[in-house]
C-alpha atoms as a PDB file:
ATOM      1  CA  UNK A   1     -15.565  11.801   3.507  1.00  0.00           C
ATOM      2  CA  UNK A   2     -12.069   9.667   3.582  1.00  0.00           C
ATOM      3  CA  UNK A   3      -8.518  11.525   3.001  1.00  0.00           C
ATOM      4  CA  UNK A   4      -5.551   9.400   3.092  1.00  0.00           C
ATOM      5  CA  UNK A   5      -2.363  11.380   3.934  1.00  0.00           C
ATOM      6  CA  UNK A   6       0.612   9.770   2.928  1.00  0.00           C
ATOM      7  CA  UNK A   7       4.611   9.952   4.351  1.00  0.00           C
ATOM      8  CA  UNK A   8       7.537   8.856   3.515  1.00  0.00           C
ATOM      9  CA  UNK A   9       9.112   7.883  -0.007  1.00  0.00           C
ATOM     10  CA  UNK A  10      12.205   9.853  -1.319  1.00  0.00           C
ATOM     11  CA  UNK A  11      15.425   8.271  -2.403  1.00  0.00           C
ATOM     12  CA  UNK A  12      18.094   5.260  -2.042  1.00  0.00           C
ATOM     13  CA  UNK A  13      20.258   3.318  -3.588  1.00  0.00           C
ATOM     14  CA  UNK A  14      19.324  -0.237  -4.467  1.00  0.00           C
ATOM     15  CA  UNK A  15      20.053  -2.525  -1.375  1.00  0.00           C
ATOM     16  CA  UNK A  16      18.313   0.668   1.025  1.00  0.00           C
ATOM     17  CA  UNK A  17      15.006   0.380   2.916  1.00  0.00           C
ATOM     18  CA  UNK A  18      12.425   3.097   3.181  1.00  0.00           C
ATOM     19  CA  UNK A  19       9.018   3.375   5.164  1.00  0.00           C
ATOM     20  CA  UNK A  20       5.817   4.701   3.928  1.00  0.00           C
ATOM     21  CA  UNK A  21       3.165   5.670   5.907  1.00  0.00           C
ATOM     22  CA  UNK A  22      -0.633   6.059   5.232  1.00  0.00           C
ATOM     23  CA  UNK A  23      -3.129   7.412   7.603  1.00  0.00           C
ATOM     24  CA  UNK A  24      -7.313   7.283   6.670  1.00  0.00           C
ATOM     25  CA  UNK A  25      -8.864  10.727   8.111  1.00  0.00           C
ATOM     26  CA  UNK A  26     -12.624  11.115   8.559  1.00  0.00           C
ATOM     27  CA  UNK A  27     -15.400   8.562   8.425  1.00  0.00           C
ATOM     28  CA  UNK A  28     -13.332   5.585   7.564  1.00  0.00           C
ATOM     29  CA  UNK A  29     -14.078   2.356   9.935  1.00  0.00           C
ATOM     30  CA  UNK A  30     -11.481   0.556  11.828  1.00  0.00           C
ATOM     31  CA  UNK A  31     -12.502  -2.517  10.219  1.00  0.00           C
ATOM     32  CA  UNK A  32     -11.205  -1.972   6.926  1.00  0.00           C
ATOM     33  CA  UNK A  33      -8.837  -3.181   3.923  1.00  0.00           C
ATOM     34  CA  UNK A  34      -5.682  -0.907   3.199  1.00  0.00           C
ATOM     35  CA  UNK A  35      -3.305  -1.570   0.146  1.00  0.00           C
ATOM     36  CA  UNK A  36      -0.501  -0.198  -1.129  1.00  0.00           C
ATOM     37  CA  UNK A  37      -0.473   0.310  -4.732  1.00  0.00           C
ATOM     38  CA  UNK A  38       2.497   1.724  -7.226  1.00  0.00           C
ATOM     39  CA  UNK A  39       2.492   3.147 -10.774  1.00  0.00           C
ATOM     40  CA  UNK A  40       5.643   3.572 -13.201  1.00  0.00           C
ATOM     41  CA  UNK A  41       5.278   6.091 -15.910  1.00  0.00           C
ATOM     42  CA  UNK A  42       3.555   4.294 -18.805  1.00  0.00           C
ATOM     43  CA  UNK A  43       2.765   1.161 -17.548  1.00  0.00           C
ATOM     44  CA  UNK A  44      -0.461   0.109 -15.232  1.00  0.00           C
ATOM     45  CA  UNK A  45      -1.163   0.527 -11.912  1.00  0.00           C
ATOM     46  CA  UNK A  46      -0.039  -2.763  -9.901  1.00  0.00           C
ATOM     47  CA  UNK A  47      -0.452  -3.890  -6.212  1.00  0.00           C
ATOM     48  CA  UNK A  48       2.179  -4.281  -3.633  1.00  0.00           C
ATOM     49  CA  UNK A  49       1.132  -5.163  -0.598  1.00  0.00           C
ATOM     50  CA  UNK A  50      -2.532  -5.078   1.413  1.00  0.00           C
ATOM     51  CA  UNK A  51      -3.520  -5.783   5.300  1.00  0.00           C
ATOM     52  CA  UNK A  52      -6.936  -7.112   5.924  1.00  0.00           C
ATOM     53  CA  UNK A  53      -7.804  -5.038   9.350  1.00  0.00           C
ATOM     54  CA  UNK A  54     -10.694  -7.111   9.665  1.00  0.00           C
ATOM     55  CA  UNK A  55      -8.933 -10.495  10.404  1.00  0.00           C
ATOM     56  CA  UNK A  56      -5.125  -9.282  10.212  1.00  0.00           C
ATOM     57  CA  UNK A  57      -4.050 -11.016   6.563  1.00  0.00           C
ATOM     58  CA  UNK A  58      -1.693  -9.798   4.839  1.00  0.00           C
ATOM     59  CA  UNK A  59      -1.413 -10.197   0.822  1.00  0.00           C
ATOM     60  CA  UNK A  60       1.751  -9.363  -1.475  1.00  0.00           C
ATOM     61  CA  UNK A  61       2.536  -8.995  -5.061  1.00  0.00           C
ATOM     62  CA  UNK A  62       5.132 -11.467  -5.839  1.00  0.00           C
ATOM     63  CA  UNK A  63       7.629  -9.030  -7.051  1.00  0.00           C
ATOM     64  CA  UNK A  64       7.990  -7.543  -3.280  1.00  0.00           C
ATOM     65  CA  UNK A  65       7.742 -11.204  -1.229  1.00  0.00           C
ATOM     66  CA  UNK A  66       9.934 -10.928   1.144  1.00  0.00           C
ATOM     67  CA  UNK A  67      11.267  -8.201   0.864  1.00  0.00           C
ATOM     68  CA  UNK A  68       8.238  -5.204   1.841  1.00  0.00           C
ATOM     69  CA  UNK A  69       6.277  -5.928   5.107  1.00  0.00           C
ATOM     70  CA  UNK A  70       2.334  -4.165   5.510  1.00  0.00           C
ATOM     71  CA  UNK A  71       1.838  -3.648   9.319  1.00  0.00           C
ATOM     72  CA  UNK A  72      -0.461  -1.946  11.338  1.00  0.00           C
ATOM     73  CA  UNK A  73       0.523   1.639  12.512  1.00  0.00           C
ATOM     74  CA  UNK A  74       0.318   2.643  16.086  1.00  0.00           C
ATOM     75  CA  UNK A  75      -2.461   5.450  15.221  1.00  0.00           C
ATOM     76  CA  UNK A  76      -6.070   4.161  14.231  1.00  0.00           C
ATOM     77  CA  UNK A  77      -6.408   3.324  10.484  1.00  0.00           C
ATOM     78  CA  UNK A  78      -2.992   3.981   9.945  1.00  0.00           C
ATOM     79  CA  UNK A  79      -0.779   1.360   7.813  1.00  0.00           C
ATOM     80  CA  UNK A  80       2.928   1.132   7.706  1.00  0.00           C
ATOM     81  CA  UNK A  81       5.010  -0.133   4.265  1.00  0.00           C
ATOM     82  CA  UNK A  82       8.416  -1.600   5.496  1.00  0.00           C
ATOM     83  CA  UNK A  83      10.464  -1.745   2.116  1.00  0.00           C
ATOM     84  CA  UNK A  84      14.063  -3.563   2.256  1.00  0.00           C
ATOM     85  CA  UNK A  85      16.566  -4.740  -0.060  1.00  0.00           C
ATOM     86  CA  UNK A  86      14.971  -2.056  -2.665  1.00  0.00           C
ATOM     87  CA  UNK A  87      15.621  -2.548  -6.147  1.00  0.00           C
ATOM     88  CA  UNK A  88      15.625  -0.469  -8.796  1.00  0.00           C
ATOM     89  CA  UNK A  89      12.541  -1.432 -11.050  1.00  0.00           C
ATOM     90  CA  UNK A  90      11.096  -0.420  -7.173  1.00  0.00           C
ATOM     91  CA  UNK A  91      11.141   2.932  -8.311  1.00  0.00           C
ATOM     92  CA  UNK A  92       7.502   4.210  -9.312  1.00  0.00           C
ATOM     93  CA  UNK A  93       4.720   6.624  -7.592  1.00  0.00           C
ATOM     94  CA  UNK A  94       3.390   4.730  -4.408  1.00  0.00           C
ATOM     95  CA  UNK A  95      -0.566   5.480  -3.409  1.00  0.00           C
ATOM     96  CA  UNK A  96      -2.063   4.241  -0.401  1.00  0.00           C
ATOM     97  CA  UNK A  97      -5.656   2.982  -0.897  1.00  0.00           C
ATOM     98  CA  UNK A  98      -8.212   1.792   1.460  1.00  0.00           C
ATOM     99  CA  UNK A  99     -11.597   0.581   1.723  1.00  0.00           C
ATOM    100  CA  UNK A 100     -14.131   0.745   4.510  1.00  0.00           C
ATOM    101  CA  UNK A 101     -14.295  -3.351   5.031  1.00  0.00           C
ATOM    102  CA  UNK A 102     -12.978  -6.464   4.255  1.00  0.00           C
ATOM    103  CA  UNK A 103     -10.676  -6.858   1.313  1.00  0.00           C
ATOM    104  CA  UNK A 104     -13.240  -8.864  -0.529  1.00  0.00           C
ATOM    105  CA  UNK A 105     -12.035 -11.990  -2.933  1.00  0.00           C
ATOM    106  CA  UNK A 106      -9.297  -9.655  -4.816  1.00  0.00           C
ATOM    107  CA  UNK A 107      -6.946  -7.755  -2.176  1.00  0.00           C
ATOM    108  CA  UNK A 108      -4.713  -7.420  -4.988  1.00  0.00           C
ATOM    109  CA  UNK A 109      -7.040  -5.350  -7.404  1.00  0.00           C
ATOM    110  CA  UNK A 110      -7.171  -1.562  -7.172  1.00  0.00           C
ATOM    111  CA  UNK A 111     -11.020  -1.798  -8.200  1.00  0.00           C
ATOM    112  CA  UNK A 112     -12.452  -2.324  -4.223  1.00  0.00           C
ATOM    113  CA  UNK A 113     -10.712   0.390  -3.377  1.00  0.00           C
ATOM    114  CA  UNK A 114     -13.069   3.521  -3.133  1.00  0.00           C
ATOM    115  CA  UNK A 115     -10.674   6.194  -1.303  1.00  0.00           C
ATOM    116  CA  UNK A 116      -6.847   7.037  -2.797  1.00  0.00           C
ATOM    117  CA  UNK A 117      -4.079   9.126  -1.671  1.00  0.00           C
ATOM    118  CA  UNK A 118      -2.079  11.503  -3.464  1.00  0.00           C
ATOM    119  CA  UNK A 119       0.584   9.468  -4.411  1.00  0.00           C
ATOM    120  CA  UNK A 120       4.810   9.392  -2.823  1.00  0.00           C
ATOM    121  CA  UNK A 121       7.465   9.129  -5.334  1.00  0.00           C
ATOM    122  CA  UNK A 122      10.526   6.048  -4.371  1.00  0.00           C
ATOM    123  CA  UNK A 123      13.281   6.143  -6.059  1.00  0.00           C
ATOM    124  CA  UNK A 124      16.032   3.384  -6.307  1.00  0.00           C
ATOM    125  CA  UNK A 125      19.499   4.416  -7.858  1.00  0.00           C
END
């Protein structure tokens, strides 16, 4: 069994950073895929940014380029979102998602993904 605790999120005006964090718990292997996904109320659920812990590559939606940076985080099967210059079409319901391997040929779709958090809110003002 896989939890994924999430931290972070909250509130900012457009031009702010934030950081979320995402941390796997249980029998999820250090070689693995973690994404960052968001969801606005009524419209699909859309990729932001995932980290291939298998061979270190990173992968981001367009919309975020430059702007959000997936690292590592210090603790095992953790994953850090670095958002700057936030925006306010940023604002939506972040979930962490990860998967216990490589990020296969779509690191951008939600549908490798077996384990989900709960979900942190970001709001841009």
């Amino acid at each position: 069994h896989v939890q994924l605790v999430e931290s972070g999120g909250g509130s900012v005006q457009a031009g702010g950073s934030l950081t979320l964090s995402c941390t796997g718990i249980g029998s999820l292997n250090s070689k693995n895929c973690m994404a960052w996904f968001r969801t606005v109320l009524g419209k699909e659920r859309e990729a932001v940014a995932t980290i291939d812990n298998t061979n270190g590559n990173t992968y981001y939606a367009d919309s975020v380029k430059g702007r959000f940076t997936i690292v590592p985080g210090d603790a095992e099967n953790t994953v850090i979102l670095r958002m700057n210059d936030l925006k306010v079409e940023d604002t939506a319901v972040y979930d962490c998602a990860a998967r216990g391997s490589w990020c296969t040929y779509e690191p951008l779709s939600a549908r490798p993904f077996p384990y989900w958090g709960h979900g942190t809110q970001v709001t841009v003002s």
